[in-house]
Short mmCIF file of C-alpha atoms in Angstrom, two decimals:
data_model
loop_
_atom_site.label_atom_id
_atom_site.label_comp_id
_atom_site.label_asym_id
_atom_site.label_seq_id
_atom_site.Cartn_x
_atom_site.Cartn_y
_atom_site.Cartn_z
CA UNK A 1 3.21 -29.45 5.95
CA UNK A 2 4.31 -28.72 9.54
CA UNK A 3 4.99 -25.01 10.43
CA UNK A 4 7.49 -26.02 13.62
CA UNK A 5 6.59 -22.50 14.91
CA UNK A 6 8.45 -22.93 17.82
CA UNK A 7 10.98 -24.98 16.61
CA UNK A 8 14.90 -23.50 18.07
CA UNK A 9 16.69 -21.75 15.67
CA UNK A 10 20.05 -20.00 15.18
CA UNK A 11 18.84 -15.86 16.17
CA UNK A 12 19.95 -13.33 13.22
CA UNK A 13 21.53 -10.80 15.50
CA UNK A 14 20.84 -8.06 13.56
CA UNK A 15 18.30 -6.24 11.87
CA UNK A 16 15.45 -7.89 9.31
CA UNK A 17 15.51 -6.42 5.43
CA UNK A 18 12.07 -5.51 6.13
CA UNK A 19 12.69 -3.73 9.14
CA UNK A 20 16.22 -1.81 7.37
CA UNK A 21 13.94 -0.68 4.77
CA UNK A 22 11.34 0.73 7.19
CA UNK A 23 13.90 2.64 9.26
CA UNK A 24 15.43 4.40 6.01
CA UNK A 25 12.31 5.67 5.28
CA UNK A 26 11.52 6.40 8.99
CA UNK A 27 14.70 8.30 8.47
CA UNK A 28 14.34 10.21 5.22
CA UNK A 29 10.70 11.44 6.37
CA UNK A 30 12.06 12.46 10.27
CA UNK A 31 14.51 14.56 8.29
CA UNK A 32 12.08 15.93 6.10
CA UNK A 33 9.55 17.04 9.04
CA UNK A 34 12.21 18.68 10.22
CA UNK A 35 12.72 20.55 6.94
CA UNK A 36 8.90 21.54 6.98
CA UNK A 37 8.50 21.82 10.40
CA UNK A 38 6.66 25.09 10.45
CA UNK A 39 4.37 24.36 8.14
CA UNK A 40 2.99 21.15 9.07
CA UNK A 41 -0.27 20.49 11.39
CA UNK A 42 1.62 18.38 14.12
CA UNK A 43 5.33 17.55 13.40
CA UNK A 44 6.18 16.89 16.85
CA UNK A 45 3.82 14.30 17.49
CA UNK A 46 4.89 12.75 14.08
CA UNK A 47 8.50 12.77 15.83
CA UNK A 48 7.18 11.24 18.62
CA UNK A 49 5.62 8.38 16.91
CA UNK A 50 8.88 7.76 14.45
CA UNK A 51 10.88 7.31 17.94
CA UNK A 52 8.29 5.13 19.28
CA UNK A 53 8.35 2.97 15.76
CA UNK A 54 12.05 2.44 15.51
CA UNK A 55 12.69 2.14 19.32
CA UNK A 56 9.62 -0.91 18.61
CA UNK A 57 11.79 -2.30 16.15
CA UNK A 58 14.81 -2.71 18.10
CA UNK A 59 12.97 -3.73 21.37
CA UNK A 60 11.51 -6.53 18.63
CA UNK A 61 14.50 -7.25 17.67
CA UNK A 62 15.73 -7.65 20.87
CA UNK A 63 13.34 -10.30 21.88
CA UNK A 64 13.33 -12.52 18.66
CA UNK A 65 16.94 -13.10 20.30
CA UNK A 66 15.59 -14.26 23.68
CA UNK A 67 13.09 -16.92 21.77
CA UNK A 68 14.18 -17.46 18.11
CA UNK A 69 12.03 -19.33 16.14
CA UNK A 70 9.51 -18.74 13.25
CA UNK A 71 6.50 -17.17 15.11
CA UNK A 72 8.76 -14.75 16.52
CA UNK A 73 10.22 -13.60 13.32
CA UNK A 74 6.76 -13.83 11.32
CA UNK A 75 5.64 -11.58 14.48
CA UNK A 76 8.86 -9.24 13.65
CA UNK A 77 7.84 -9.14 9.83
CA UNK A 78 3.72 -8.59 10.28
CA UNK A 79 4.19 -5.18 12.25
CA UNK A 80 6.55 -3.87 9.68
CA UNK A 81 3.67 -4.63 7.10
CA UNK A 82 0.69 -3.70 9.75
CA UNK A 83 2.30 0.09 10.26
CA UNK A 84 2.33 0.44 6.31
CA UNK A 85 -1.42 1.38 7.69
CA UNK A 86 0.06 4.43 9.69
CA UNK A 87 2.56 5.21 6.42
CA UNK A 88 -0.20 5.71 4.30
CA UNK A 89 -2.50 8.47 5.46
CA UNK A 90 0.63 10.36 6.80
CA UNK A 91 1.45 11.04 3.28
CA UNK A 92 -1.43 13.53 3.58
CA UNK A 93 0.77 15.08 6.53
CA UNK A 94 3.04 16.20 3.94
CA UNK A 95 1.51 16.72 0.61
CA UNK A 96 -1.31 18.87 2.44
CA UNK A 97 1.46 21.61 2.50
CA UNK A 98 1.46 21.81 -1.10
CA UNK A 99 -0.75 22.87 -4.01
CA UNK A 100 -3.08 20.53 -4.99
CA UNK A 101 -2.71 18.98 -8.75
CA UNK A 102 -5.75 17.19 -9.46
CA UNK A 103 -6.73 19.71 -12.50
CA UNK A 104 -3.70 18.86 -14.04
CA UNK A 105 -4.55 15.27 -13.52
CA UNK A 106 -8.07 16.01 -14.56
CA UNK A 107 -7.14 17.75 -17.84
CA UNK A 108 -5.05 15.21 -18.89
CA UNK A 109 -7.74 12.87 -18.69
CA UNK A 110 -10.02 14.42 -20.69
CA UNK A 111 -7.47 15.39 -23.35
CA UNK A 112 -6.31 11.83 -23.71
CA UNK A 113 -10.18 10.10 -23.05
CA UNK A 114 -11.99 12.86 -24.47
CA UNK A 115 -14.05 12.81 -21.05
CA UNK A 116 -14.04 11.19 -17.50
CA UNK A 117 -13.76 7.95 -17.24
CA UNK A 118 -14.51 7.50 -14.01
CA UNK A 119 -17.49 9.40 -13.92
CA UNK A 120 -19.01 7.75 -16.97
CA UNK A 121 -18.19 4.05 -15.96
CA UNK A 122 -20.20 4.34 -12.71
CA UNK A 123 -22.95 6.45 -14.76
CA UNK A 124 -23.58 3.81 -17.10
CA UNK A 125 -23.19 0.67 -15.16
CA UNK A 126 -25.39 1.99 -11.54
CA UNK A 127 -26.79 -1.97 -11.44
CA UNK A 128 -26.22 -4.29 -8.08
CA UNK A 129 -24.80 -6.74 -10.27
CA UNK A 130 -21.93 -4.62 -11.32
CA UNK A 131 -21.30 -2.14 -8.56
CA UNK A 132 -21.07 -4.98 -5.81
CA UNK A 133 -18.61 -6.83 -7.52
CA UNK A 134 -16.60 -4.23 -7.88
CA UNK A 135 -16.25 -3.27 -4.63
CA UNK A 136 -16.50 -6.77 -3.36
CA UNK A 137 -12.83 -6.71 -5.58
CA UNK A 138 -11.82 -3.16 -4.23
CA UNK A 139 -12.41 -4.45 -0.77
CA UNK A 140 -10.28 -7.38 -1.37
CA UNK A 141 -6.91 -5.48 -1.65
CA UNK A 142 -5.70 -6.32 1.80
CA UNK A 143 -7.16 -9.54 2.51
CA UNK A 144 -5.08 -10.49 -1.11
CA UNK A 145 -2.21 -9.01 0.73
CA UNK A 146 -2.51 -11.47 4.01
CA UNK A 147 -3.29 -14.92 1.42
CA UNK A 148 -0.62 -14.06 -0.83
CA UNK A 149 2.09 -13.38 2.88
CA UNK A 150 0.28 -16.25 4.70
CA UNK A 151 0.91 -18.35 1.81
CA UNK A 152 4.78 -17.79 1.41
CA UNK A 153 5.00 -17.99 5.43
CA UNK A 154 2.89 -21.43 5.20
CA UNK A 155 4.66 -22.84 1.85
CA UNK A 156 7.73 -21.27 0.72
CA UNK A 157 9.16 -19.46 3.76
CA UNK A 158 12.65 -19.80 2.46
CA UNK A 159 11.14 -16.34 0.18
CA UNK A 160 9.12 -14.70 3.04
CA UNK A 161 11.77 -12.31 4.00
CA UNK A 162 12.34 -11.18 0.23
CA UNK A 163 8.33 -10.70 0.03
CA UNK A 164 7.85 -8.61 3.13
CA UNK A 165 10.38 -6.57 1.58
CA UNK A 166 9.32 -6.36 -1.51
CA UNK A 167 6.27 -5.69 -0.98
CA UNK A 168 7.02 -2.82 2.01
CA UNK A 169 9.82 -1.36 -0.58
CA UNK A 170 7.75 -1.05 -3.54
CA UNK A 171 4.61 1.00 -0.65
CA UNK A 172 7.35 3.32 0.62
CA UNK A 173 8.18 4.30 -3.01
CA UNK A 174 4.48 5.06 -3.82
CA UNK A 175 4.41 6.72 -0.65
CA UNK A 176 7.43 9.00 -1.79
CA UNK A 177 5.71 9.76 -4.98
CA UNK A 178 2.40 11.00 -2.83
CA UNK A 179 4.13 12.84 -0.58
CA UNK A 180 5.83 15.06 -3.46
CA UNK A 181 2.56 14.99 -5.66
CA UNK A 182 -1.08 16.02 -4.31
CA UNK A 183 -3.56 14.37 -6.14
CA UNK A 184 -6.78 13.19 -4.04
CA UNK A 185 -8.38 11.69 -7.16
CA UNK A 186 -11.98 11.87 -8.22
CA UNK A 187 -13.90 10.89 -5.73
CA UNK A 188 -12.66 14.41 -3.54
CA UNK A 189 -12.06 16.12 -6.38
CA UNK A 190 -15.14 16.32 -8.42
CA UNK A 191 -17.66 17.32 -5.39
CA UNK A 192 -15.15 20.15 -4.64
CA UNK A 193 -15.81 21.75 -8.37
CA UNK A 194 -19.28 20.48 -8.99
CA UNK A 195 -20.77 17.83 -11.23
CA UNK A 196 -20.97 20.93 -13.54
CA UNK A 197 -17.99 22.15 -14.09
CA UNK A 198 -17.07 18.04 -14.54
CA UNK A 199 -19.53 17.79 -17.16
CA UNK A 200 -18.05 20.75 -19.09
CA UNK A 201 -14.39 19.60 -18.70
CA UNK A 202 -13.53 22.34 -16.31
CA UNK A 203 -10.87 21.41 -14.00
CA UNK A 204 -10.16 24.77 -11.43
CA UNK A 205 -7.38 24.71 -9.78
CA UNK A 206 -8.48 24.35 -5.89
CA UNK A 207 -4.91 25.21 -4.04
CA UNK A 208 -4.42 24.51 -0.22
CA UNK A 209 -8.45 23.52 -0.15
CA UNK A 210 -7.44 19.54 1.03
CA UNK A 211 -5.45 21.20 3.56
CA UNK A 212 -8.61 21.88 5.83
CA UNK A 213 -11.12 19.57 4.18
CA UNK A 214 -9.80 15.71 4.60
CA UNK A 215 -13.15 14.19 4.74
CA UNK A 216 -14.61 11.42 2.55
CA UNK A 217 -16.94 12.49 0.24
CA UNK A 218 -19.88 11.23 -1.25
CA UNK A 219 -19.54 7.86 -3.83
CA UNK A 220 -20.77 7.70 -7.21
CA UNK A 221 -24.46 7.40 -7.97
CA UNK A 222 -25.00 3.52 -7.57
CA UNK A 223 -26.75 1.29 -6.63
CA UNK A 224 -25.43 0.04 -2.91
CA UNK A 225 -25.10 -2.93 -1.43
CA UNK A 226 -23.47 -4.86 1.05
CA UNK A 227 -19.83 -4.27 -0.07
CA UNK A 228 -20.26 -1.00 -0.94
CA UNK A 229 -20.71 -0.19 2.54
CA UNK A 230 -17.92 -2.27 3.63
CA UNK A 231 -15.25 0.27 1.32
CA UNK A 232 -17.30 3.00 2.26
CA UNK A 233 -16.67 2.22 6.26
CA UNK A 234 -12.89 1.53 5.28
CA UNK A 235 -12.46 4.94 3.47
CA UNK A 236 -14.15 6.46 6.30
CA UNK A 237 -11.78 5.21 9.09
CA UNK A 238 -8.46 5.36 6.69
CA UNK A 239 -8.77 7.07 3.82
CA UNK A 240 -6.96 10.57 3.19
CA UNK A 241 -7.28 12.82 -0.10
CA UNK A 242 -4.09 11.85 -1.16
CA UNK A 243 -2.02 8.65 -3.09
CA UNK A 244 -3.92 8.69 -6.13
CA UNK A 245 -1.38 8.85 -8.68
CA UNK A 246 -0.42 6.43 -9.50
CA UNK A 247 -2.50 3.71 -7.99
CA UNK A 248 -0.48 1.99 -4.96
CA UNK A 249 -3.94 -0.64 -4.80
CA UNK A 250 -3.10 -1.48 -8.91
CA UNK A 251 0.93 -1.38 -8.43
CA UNK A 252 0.75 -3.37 -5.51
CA UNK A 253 -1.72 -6.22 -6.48
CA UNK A 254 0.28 -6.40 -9.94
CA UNK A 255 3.32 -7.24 -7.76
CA UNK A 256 1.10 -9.60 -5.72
CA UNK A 257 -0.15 -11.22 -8.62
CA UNK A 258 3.69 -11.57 -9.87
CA UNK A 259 4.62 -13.31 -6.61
CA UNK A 260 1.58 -15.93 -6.59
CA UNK A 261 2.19 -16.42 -9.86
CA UNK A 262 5.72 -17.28 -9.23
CA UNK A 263 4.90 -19.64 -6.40
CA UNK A 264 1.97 -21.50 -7.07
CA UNK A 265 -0.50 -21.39 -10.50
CA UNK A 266 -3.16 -21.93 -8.39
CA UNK A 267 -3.00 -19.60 -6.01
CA UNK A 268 -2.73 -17.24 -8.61
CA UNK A 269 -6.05 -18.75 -10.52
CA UNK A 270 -7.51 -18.07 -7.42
CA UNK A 271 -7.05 -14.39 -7.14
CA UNK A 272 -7.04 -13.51 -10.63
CA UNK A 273 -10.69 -13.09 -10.58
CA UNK A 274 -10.53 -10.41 -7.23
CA UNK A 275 -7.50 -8.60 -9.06
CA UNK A 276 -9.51 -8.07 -12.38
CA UNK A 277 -12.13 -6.61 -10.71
CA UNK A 278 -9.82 -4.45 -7.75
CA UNK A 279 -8.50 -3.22 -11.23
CA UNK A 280 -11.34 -1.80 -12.51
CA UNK A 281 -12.64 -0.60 -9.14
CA UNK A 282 -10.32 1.39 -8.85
CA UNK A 283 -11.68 3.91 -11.25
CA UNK A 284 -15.41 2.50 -10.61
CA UNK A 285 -15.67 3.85 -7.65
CA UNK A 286 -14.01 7.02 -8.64
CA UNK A 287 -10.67 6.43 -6.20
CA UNK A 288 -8.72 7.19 -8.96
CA UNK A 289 -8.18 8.63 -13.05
CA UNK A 290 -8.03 5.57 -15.40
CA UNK A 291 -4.47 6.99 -16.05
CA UNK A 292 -3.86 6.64 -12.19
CA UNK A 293 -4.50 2.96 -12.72
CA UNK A 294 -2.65 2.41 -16.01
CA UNK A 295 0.52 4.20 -14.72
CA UNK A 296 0.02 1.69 -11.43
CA UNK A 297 0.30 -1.34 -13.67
CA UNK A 298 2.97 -0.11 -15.74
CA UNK A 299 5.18 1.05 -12.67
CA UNK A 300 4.94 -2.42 -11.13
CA UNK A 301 6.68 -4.15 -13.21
CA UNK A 302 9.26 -1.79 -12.58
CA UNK A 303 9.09 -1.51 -9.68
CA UNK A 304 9.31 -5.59 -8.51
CA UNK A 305 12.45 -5.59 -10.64
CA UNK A 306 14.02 -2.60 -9.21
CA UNK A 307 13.44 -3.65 -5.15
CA UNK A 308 13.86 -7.63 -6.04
CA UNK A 309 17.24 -6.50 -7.12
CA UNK A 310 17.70 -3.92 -3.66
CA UNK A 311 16.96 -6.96 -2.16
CA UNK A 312 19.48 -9.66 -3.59
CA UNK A 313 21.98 -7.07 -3.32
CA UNK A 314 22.45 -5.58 -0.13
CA UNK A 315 20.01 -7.51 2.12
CA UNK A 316 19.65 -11.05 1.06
CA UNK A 317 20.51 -12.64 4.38
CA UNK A 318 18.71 -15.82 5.96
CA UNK A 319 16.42 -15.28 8.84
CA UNK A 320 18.20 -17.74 10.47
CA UNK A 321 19.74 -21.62 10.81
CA UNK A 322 17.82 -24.17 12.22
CA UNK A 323 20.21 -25.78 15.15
CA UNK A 324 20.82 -29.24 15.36
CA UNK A 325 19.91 -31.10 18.15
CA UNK A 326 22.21 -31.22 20.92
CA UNK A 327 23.24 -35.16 20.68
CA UNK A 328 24.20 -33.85 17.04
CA UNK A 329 26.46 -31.44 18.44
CA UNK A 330 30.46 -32.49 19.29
#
């Protein structure tokens, strides 16, 4: 099937869903920096990089109108999904201001579980066979992000508007629910109050401790291979204690899986596999409480309905028209 990348279209002259959707939440968290101001690390450079984002998006805007075709808009779209990147750890930026609420998570898991979960999965199942897969599937989150994008921009780009903003809609409401609740999950947790207290089902409250201590820390007791070091590297360069509940990397490959299954049965044959085992990676690797990861699942089915529907509503609007050729024109 030919692309046409550069084939002349009719330029939208305004703004893409995506790119509303990013704004209003570029909005909502300007204003509430400016609510916090004194008690965040560096609200003024996080100003200065919302002004440089949205003047970006205009200035994009502005030149999809000078050369309108589909590599210009796919070019608009992909940096609305790259910054979700730059979204995600500054939802430590706020939530560090705030008490932390992993012992309530923690307690809850061992009332419902009768014990940890996380900690016992990677305890009994330490063997290369098991731990690589698993984080062969954790690693797999974003590259199952770009197939599932590259395939609706390849095959059915008709719906690659409504995906970008489904899928940047349904992040910026997990992001909203990390910014308002603290939880770093296990895998900062646990060190913090010692293998000990874990043991005994003590769950201390730690307060402001994330605040000053952002680092990764240590991964379960595995064995380590190859992919293991790969998530290890990416937690390293990205990774913030913060957005684990509920699980953005279950919520958001449910909806993924939703929209592959929607446009092609194969496609989604072909990730099933990587999504069962991102799944139970999740709590594997000790990223987050098995309830972190049921609540994910649950909430995106909610969620796809409730953004498909933002969507058809108040910014379903074609990219653009393709223009005839001028001999067609009278």
């Amino acid at each position: 099937m030919a692309l046409n990348l550069f084939k002349r279209v009719e330029s939208r002259k305004g703004l893409f869903a995506v790119e509303k959707i990013s704004l209003i939440y570029n909005l909502l968290t300007t204003i509430l920096i400016l609510f916090l101001f004194q008690r965040m690390d560096h609200p003024l450079q996080m100003l200065i990089d919302r002004a440089a984002i949205a003047c970006m998006t205009f200035l994009l805007m502005y030149l999809y109108r000078l050369a309108p075709c589909k590599f210009s808009a796919f070019i608009r779209i992909t940096i609305q999904m790259s910054l979700l990147s730059y979204w995600y750890p500054d939802t430590f930026e706020f939530n560090r201001v705030l008490p932390n609420l992993d012992h309530v998570f923690a307690s809850v898991e061992q009332w419902i579980f009768g014990g940890q979960p996380a900690v016992s999965f990677s305890h009994n199942f330490p063997q290369m066979w098991i731990s690589e897969p698993l984080n062969m599937g954790y690693f797999f989150y974003y590259p199952m992000i770009i197939v599932v994008a590259l395939y609706y921009f390849i095959n059915r780009y008709d719906l690659f508007e409504k995906l970008s903003f489904v899928l940047v809609g349904c992040f910026f409401i997990y992001y909203f629910i990390y910014i308002f609740v603290p939880c770093a999950g296990p895998q900062f947790y646990f060190p913090v109050i010692g293998a000990e207290n874990v043991a005994q089902g003590i769950f201390p409250p730690i307060g402001d401790y994330f605040d000053n201590h952002s680092e990764v820390l240590l991964a379960p007791d595995y064995e380590r291979g190859f992919f293991y070091n790969l998530v290890k590297t990416s937690q390293q360069v990205g990774e913030r204690p913060t957005a684990a509940f509920p699980s953005s990397h279950v919520g958001i490959s449910t909806i993924l899986m939703i929209m592959a299954w929607r446009a092609s049965r194969k496609l989604f044959a072909i990730l099933f596999p990587f999504y069962i085992l991102l799944c139970c990676a999740t709590v594997y690797i000790q990223a987050h409480y098995l309830i972190d990861s049921i609540v994910g699942f649950i909430s995106a089915f909610f969620l796809y309905i409730l953004v498909t529907q933002m969507f058809k509503k108040w910014f379903a609007e074609p990219m653009f028209k393709v223009v005839p050729p001028p001999s067609l024109i009278h």
